[in-house]
Short mmCIF file of C-alpha atoms and ligand atoms in Angstrom, two decimals:
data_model
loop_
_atom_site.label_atom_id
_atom_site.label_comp_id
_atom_site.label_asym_id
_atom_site.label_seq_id
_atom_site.Cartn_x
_atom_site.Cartn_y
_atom_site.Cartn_z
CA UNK A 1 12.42 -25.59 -63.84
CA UNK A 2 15.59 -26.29 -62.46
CA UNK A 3 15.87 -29.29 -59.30
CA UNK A 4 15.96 -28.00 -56.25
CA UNK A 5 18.57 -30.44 -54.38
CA UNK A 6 18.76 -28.60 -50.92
CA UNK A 7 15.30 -27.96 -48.69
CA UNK A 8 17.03 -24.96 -46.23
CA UNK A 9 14.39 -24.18 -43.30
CA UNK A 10 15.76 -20.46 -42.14
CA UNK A 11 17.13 -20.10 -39.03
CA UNK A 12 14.10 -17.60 -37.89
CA UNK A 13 12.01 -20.71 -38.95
CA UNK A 14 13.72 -23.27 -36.19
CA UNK A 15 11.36 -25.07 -33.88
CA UNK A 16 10.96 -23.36 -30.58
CA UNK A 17 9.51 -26.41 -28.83
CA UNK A 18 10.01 -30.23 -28.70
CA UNK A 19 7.59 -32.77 -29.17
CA UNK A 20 6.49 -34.99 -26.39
CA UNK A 21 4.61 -38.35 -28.05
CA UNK A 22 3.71 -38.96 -24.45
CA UNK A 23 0.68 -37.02 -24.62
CA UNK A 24 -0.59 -38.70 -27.87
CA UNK A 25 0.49 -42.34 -26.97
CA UNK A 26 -2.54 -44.71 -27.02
CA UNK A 27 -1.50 -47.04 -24.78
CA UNK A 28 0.67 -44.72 -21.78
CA UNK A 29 4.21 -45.84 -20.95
CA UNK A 30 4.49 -48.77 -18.14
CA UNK A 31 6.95 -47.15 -14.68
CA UNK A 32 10.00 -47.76 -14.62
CA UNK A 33 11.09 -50.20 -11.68
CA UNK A 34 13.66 -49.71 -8.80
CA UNK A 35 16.44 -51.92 -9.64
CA UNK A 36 16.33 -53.52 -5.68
CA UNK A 37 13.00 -52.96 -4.33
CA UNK A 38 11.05 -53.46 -8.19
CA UNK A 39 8.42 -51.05 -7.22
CA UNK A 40 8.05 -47.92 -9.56
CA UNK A 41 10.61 -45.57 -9.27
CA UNK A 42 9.63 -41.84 -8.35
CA UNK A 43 11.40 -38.26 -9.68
CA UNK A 44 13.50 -38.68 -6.20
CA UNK A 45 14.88 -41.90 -7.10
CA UNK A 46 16.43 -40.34 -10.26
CA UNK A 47 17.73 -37.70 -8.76
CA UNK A 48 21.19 -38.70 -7.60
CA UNK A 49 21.68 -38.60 -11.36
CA UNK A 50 19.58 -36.60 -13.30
CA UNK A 51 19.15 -32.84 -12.83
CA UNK A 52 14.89 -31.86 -11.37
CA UNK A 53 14.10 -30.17 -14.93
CA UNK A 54 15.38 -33.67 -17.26
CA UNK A 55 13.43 -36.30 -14.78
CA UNK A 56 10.09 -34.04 -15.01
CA UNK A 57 10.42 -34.19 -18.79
CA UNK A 58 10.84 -37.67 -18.43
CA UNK A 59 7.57 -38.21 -16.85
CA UNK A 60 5.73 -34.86 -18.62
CA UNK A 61 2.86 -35.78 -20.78
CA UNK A 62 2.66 -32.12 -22.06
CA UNK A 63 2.29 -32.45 -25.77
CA UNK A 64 5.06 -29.01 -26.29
CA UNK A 65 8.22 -28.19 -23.91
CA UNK A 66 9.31 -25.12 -24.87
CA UNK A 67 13.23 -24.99 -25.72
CA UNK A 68 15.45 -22.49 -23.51
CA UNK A 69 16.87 -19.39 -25.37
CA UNK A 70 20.51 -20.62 -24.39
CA UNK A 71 20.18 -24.30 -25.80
CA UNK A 72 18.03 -22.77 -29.28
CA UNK A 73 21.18 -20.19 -29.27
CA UNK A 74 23.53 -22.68 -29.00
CA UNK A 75 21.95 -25.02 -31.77
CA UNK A 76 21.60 -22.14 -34.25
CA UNK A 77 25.35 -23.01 -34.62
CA UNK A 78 24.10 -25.81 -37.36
CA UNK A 79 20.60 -25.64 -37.07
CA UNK A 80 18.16 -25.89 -38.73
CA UNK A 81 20.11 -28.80 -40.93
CA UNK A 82 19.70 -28.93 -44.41
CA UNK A 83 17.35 -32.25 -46.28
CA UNK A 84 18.08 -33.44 -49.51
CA UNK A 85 16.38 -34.69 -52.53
CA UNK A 86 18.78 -37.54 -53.28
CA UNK A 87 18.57 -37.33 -57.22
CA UNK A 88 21.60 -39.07 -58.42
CA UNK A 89 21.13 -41.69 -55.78
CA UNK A 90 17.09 -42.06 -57.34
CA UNK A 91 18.53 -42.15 -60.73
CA UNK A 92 21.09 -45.01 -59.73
CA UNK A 93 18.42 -47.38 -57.94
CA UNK A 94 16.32 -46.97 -61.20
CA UNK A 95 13.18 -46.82 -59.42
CA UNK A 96 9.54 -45.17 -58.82
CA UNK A 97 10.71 -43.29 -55.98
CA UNK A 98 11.57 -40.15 -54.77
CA UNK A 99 14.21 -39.75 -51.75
CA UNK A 100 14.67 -37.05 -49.04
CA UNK A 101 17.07 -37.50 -46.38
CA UNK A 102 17.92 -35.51 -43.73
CA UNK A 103 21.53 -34.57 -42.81
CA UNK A 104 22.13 -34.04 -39.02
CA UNK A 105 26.44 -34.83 -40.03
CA UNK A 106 26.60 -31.10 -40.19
CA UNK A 107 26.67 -30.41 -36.24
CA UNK A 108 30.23 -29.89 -34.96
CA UNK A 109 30.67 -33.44 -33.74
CA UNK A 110 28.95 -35.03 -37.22
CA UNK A 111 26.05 -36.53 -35.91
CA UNK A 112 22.29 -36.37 -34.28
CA UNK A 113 24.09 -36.18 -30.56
CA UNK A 114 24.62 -32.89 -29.77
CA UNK A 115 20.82 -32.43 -30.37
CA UNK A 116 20.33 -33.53 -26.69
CA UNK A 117 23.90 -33.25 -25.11
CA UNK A 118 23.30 -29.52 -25.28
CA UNK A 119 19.71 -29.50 -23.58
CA UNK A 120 21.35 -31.68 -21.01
CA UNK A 121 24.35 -29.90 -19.71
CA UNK A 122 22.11 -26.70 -20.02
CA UNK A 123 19.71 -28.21 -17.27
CA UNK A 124 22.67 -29.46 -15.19
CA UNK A 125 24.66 -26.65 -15.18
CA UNK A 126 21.36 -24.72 -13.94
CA UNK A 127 21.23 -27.19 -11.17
CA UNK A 128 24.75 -26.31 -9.79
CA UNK A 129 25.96 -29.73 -11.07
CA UNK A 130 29.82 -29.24 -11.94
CA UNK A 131 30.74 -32.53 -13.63
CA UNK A 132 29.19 -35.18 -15.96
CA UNK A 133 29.98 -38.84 -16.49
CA UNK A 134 28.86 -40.30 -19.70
CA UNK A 135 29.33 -43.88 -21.96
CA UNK A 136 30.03 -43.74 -25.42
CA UNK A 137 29.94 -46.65 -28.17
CA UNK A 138 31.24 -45.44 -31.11
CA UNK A 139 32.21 -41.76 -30.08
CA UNK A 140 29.51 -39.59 -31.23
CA UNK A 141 27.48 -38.99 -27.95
CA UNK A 142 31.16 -38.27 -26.14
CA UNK A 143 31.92 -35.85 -28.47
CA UNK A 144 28.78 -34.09 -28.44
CA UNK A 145 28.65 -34.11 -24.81
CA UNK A 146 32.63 -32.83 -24.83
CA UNK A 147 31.25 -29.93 -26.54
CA UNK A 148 28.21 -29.18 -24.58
CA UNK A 149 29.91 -29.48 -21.69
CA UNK A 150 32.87 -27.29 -22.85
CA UNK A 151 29.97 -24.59 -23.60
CA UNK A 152 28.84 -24.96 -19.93
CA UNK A 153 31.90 -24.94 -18.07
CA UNK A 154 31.26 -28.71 -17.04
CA UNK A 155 33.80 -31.27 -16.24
CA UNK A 156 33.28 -34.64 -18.12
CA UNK A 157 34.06 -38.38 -17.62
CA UNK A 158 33.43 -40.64 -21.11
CA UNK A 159 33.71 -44.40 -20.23
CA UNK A 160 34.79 -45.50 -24.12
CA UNK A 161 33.62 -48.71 -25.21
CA UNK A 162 37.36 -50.51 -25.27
CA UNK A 163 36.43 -51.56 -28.92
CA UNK A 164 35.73 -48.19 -30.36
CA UNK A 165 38.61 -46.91 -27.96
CA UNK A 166 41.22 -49.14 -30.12
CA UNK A 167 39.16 -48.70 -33.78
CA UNK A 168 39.14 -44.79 -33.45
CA UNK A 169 41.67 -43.34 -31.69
CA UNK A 170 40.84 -39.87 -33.09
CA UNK A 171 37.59 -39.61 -31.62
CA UNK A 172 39.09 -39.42 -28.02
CA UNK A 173 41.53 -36.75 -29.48
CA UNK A 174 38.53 -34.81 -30.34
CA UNK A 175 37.01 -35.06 -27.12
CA UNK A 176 40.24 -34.39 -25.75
CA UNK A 177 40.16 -31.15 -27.36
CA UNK A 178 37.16 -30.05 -26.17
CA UNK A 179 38.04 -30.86 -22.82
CA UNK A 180 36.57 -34.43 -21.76
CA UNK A 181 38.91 -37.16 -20.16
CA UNK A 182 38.14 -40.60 -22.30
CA UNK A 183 38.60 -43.73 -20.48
CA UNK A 184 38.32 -47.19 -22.11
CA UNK A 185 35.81 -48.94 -20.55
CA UNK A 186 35.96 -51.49 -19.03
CA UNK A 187 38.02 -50.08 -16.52
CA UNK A 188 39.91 -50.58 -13.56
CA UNK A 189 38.25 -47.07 -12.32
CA UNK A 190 34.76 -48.80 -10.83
CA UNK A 191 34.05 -52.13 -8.89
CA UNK A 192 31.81 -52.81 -12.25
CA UNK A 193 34.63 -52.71 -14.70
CA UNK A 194 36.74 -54.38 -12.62
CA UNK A 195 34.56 -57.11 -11.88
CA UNK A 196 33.90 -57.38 -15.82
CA UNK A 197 37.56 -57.45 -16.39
CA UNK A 198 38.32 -60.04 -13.63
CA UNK A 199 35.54 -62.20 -15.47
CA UNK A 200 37.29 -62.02 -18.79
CA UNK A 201 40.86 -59.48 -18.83
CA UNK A 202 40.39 -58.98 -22.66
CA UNK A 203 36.76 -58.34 -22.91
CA UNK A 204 36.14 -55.79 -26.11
CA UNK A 205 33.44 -53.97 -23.48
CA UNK A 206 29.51 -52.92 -24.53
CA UNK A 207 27.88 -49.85 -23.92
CA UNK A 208 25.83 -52.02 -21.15
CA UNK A 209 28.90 -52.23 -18.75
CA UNK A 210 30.12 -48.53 -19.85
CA UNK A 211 26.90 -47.32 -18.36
CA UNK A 212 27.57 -49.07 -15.53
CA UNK A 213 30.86 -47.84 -15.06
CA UNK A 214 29.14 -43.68 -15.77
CA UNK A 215 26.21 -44.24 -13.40
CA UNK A 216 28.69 -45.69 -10.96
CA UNK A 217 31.16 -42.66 -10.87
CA UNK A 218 28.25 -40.41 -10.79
CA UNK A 219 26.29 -41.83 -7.54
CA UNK A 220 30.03 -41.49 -5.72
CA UNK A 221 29.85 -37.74 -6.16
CA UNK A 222 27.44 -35.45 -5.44
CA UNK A 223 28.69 -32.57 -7.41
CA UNK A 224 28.70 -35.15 -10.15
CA UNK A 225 25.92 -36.12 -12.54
CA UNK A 226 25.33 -38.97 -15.51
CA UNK A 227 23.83 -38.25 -18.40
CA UNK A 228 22.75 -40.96 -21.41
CA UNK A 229 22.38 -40.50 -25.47
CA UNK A 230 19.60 -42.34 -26.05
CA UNK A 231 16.98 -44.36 -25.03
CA UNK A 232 14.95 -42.54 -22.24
CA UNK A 233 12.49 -40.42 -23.18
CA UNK A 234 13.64 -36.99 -22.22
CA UNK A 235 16.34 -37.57 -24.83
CA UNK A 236 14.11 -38.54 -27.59
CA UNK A 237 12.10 -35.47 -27.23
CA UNK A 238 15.42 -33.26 -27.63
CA UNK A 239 15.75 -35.13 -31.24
CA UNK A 240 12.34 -33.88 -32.41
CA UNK A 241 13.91 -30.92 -33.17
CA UNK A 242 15.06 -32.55 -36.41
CA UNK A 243 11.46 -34.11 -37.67
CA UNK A 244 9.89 -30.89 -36.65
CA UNK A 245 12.04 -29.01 -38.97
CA UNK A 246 11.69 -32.17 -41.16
CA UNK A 247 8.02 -31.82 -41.40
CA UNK A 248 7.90 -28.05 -42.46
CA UNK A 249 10.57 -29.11 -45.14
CA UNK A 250 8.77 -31.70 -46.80
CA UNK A 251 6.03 -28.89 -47.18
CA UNK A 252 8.50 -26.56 -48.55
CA UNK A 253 8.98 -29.43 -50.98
CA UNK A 254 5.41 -30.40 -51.88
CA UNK A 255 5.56 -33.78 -50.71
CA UNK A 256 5.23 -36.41 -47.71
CA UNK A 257 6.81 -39.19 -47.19
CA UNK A 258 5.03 -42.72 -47.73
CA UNK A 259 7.90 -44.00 -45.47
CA UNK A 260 10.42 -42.20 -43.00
CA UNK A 261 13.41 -44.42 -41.99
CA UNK A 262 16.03 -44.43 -39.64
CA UNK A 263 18.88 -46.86 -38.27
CA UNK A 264 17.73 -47.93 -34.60
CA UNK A 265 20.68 -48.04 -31.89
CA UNK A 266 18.48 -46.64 -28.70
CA UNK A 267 15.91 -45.33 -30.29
CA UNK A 268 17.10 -41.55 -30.66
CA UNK A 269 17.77 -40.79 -34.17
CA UNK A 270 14.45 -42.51 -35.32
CA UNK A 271 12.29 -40.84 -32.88
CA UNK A 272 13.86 -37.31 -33.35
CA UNK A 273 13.12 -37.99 -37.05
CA UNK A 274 9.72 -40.09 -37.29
CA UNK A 275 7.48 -39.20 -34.12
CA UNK A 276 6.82 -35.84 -35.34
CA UNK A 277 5.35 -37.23 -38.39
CA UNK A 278 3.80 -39.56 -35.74
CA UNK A 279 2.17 -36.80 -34.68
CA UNK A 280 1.17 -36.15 -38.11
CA UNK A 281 -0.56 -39.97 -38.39
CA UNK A 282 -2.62 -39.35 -34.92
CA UNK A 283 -3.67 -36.07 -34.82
CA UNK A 284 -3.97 -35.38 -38.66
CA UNK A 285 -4.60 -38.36 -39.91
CA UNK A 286 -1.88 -38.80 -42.63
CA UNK A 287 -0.95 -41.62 -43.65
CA UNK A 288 2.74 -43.05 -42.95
CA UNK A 289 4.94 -45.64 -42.25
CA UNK A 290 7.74 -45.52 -39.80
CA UNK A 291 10.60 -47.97 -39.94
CA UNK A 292 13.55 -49.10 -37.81
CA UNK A 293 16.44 -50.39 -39.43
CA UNK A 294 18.34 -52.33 -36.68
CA UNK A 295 21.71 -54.49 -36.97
CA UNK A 296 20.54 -58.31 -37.77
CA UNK A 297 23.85 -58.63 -34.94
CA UNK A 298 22.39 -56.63 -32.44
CA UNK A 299 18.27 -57.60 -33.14
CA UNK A 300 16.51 -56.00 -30.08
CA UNK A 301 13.33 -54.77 -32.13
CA UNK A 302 13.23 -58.14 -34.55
CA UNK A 303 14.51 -60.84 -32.11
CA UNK A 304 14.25 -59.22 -28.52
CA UNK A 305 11.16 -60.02 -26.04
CA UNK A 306 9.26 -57.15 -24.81
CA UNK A 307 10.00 -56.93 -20.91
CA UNK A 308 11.57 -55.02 -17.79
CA UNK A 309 15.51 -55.03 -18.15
CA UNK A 310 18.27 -53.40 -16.69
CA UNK A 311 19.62 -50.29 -18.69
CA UNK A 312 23.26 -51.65 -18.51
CA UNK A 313 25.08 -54.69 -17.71
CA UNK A 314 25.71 -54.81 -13.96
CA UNK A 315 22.05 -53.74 -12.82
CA UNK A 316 22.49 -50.30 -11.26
CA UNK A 317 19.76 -49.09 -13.50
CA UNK A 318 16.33 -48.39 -12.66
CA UNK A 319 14.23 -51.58 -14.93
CA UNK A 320 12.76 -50.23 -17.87
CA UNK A 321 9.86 -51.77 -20.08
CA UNK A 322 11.78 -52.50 -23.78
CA UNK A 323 12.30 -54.81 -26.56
CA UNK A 324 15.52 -56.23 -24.91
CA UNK A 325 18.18 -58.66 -26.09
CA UNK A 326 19.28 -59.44 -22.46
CA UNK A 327 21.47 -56.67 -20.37
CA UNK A 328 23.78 -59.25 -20.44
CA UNK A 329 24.18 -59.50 -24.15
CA UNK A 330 27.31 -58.75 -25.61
CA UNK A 331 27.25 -58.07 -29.09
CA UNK A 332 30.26 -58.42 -31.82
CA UNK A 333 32.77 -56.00 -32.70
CA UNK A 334 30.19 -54.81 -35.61
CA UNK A 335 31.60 -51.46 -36.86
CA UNK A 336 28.43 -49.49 -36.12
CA UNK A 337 29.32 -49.00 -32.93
CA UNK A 338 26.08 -46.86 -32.15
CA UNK A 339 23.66 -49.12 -32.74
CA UNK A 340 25.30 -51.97 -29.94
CA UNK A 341 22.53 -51.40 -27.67
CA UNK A 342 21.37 -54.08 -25.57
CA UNK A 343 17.54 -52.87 -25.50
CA UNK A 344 15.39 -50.24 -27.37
CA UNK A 345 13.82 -47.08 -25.52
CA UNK A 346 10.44 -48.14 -23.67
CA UNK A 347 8.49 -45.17 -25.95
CA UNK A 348 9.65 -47.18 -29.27
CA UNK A 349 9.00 -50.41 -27.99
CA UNK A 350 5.93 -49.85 -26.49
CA UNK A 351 5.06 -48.01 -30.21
CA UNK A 352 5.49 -51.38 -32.28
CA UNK A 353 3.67 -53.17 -29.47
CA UNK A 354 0.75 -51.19 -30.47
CA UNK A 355 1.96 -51.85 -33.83
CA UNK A 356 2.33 -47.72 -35.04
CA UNK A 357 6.04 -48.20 -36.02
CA UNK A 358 7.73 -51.08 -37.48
CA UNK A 359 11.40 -52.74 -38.10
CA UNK A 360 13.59 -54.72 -39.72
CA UNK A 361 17.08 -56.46 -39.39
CA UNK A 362 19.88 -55.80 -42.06
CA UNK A 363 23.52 -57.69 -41.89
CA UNK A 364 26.74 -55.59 -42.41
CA UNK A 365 28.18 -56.27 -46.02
CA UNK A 366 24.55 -55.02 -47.11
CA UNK A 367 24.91 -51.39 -45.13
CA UNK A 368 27.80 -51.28 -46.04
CA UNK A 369 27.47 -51.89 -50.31
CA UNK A 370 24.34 -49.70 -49.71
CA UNK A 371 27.13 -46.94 -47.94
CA UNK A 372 29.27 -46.98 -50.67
CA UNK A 373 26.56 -46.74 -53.49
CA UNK A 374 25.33 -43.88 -51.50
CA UNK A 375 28.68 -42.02 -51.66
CA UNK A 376 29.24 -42.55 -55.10
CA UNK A 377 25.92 -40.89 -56.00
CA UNK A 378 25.56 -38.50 -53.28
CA UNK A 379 29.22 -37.26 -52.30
CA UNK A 380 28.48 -37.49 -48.58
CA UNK A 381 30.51 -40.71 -46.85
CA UNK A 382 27.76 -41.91 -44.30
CA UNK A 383 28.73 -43.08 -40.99
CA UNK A 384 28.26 -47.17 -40.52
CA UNK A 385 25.37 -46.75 -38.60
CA UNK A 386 23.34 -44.29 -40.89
CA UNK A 387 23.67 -47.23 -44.11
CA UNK A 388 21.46 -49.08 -42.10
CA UNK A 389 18.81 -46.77 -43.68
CA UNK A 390 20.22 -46.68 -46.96
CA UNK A 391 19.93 -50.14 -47.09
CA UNK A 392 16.22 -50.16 -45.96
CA UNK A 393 15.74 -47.12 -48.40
CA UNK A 394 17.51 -49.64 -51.11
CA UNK A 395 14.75 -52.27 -50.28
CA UNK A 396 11.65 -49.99 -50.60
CA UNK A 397 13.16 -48.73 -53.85
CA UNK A 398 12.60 -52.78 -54.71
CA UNK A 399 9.52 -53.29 -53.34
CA UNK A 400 8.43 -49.81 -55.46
CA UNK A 401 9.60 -51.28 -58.69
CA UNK A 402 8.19 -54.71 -58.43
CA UNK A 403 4.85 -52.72 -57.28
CA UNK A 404 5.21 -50.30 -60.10
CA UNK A 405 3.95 -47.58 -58.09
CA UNK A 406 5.69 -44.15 -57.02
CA UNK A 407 7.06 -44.14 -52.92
CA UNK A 408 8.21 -41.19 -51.54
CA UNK A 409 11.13 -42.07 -48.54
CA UNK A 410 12.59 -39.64 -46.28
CA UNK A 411 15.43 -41.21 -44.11
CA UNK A 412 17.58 -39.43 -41.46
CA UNK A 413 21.22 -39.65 -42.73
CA UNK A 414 22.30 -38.79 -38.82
CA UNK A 415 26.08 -38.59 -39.38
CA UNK A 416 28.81 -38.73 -41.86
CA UNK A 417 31.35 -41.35 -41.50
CA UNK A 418 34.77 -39.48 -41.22
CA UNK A 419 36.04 -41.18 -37.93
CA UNK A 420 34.96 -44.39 -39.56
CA UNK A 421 37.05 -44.91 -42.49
CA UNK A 422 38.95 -48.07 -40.57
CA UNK A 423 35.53 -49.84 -41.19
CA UNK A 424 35.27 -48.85 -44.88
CA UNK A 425 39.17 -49.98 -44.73
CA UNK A 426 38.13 -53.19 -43.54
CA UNK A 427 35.35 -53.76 -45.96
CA UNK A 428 37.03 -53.08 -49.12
CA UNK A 429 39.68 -55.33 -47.81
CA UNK A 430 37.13 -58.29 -47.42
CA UNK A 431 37.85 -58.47 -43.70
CA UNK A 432 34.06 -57.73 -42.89
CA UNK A 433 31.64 -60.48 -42.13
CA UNK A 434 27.64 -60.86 -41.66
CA UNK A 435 26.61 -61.94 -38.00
CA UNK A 436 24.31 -64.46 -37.11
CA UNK A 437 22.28 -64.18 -33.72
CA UNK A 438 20.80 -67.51 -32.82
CA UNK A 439 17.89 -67.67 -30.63
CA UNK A 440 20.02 -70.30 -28.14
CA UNK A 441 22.17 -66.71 -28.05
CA UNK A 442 18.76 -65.13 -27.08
CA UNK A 443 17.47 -67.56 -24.41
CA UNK A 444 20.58 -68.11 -22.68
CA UNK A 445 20.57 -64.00 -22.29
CA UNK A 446 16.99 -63.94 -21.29
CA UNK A 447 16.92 -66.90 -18.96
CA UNK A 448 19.39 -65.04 -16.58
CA UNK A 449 17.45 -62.07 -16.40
CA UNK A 450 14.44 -62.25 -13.76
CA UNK A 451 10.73 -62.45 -14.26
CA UNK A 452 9.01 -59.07 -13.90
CA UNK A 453 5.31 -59.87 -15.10
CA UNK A 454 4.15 -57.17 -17.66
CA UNK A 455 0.68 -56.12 -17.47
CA UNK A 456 -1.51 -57.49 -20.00
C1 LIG B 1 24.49 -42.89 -31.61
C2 LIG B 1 24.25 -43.00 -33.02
C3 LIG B 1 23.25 -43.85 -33.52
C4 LIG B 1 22.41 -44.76 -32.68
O1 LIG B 1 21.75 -44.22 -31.61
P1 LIG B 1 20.21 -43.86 -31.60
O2 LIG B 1 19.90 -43.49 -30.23
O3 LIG B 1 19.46 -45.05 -32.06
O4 LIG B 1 20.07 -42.70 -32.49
C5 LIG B 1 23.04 -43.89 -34.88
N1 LIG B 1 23.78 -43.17 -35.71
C6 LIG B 1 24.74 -42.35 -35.30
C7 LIG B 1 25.51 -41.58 -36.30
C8 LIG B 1 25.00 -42.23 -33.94
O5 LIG B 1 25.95 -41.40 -33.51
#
């Protein structure tokens, strides 16, 4: 029989509802707190920036949300995505395994992103909202938001990490095109970025103050919402979509996964991809693990305490319950500018308190020799922040060996690397370095941020 390398889902098969992990979570989700008054924030504190139907998915605890006709429509533009059996890339690790991936680099704007920016401007544009503000790290939520908001007829602000700004000049060009003004953050726009820049003129920025800067713009107006890529938990159900479709194809292909992996910036791409299978764990009992694969420079899973933090650096956001490194923390210019998140989404974090998904750390020069033996035995150039999990995948292949016993992996390969090729550049040039985060680092971050007590 011959190998069957692609595991196509037809579009008539594509998942007509999301998956909400809030109504199997064992231990429920702690409130968010209002950033002045630290009480627990209400729907009508959110709403000066998030459209009625996105804060009550927040909150649901409905198990299925069914997906509007429009925003399934508009995803049947890529969707469902194809998995892969990665043979060559097996035969080159020389190990008992057998690896799936799935590819979300074939939506228009090459990554997982557009799996929620299209839900999103859907539910503001039903609101009567008529502009968005936004942050983006590395590019990939501002250009799927450009597009969604394009589709909409929605006006867009993208506060651009001044970092990513400088290191990929074509991604603003690309949101340009579809219609988005890009402004490097941080700016002289807001009282946040200015205050930032007055601090220190050249800072590189975060995503931390470039939410500030969004969520700033956005309470000025009140035609004007803000809308986030990651991280809260409204955005993580949108990215079920892919391990919904994920689980049917692993069926198609007679398998299931020992392990499903996924590089950890928010939280987004690794809950789209592993809390469906999740599901599969609580309700039907399979058995699975589900690993984070996090940025030993940016450690917020590994390193990070487990307690209320501001979403961003200035504190306009409400307090969320996460694995946090410190809203403060600013992390090095790493190349995968995704995954330069402060904190991790309160739904994750409150998952590997209660120990049902675990992570680990992995320095730069290893993603990136895992990237390149990827592309040499698969053809498709990852982005920096997807050989995160080709490096985990790289390390279960080990374990496997030295075990001697067969592992079956699926990992989300959520975006090619094509507006990235300056960091592949820079590491075949030997201008790319490992990062060491100390825990003085961590404490000094931490010790500024105040003392919310988290219930036992
Ligand atoms: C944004 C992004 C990430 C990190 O964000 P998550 O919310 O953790 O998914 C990872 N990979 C790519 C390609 C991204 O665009």
């Amino acid at each position: 029989m011959s190998k069957l390398r692609k595991i196509i889902l037809p579009e008539s098969e594509i998942p007509r509802q999301w998956y909400n992990i809030q109504a199997d979570m064992p231990t429920p989700l702690l409130p968010p707190l209002h950033p002045a008054t630290k009480q627990p924030v209400g729907p009508a504190d959110l709403a000066p920036l998030f459209p009625m139907d996105l804060i009550m998915q927040e909150v649901s605890k409905e198990r299925w949300v069914d997906i509007p006709e429009e925003v399934l429509d508009i995803y049947k533009k890529w969707r469902p995505t194809p998995m892969f059996r990665a043979y060559d890339f097996e035969k080159m690790l020389d190990a008992p395994v057998k690896i799936y991936y799935k590819y979300e680099g074939t939506s228009p704007s090459g990554s997982h992103k557009p799996n929620t920016a299209v839900p999103q401007a859907y539910y503001n544009k039903k609101a009567g909202i008529k502009r968005l503000t936004t942050e983006t790290g590395a590019g990939q939520w501002g250009s799927a938001l450009s597009y969604a908001c394009q589709h909409f007829g929605l006006e867009l602000e993208v506060y651009m990490v001044k970092i990513s700004y400088l290191q990929k000049p074509y991604r603003k060009i690309m949101m340009n095109t579809w219609g988005a003004e890009v402004i490097a953050s941080p700016s002289d726009r807001t009282e946040a970025g200015r205050k930032i820049l007055a601090a220190d003129p050249n800072s590189n920025g975060s995503l931390g103050i470039a939410i500030s800067e969004a969520v700033e713009r956005a309470v000025m107006r009140e035609d004007t919402n803000y809308s986030l890529g990651s991280v809260l938990n409204h955005v993580l159900m949108h990215q079920t979509i892919v391990g919904l479709e994920a689980v049917k194809q692993m069926e198609m292909a007679g398998d299931f996964p020992d392990v499903v992996i996924a590089p950890f910036g928010g939280g987004s791409n690794f809950a789209g991809l592993a809390l469906p299978f999740l599901h599969q764990k609580l309700v039907n009992g399979k058995k699975v693990k589900l690993l984070a694969s996090e940025p030993a420079s940016c450690p917020k899973l590994t390193k990070g305490e487990f307690r209320y933090d501001f979403g961003d650096t200035v504190g306009m956001t409400p307090l969320m319950p996460m694995f946090t490194l410190g809203h403060n923390f600013m992390p090095p210019a790493l190349h995968a500018g995704g995954l330069r998140y402060h904190g991790g989404s309160p739904i994750i974090s409150q998952l590997m308190r209660d120990d049902l998904v675990h992570a680990e750390a992995i320095q730069q020069l290893e993603c990136f020799k895992a990237g390149v033996m990827f592309a040499k035995a698969e053809a498709i150039l990852p982005a920096p922040e997807a050989t995160h999990a080709i490096a985990s995948v790289i390390r279960q292949a080990e374990e496997a060996k030295q075990e001697g016993k067969e592992r079956v992996i699926l990992f989300n390969l959520c975006g090619h690397g094509h507006f990235d090729l300056q960091a592949y550049e820079d590491y075949f040039a030997g201008k790319l370095q490992d990062h060491y985060f100390t825990d003085e680092q961590l404490y000094a971050n931490l010790k500024e941020l105040e003392d919310i007590a988290i219930p036992a």
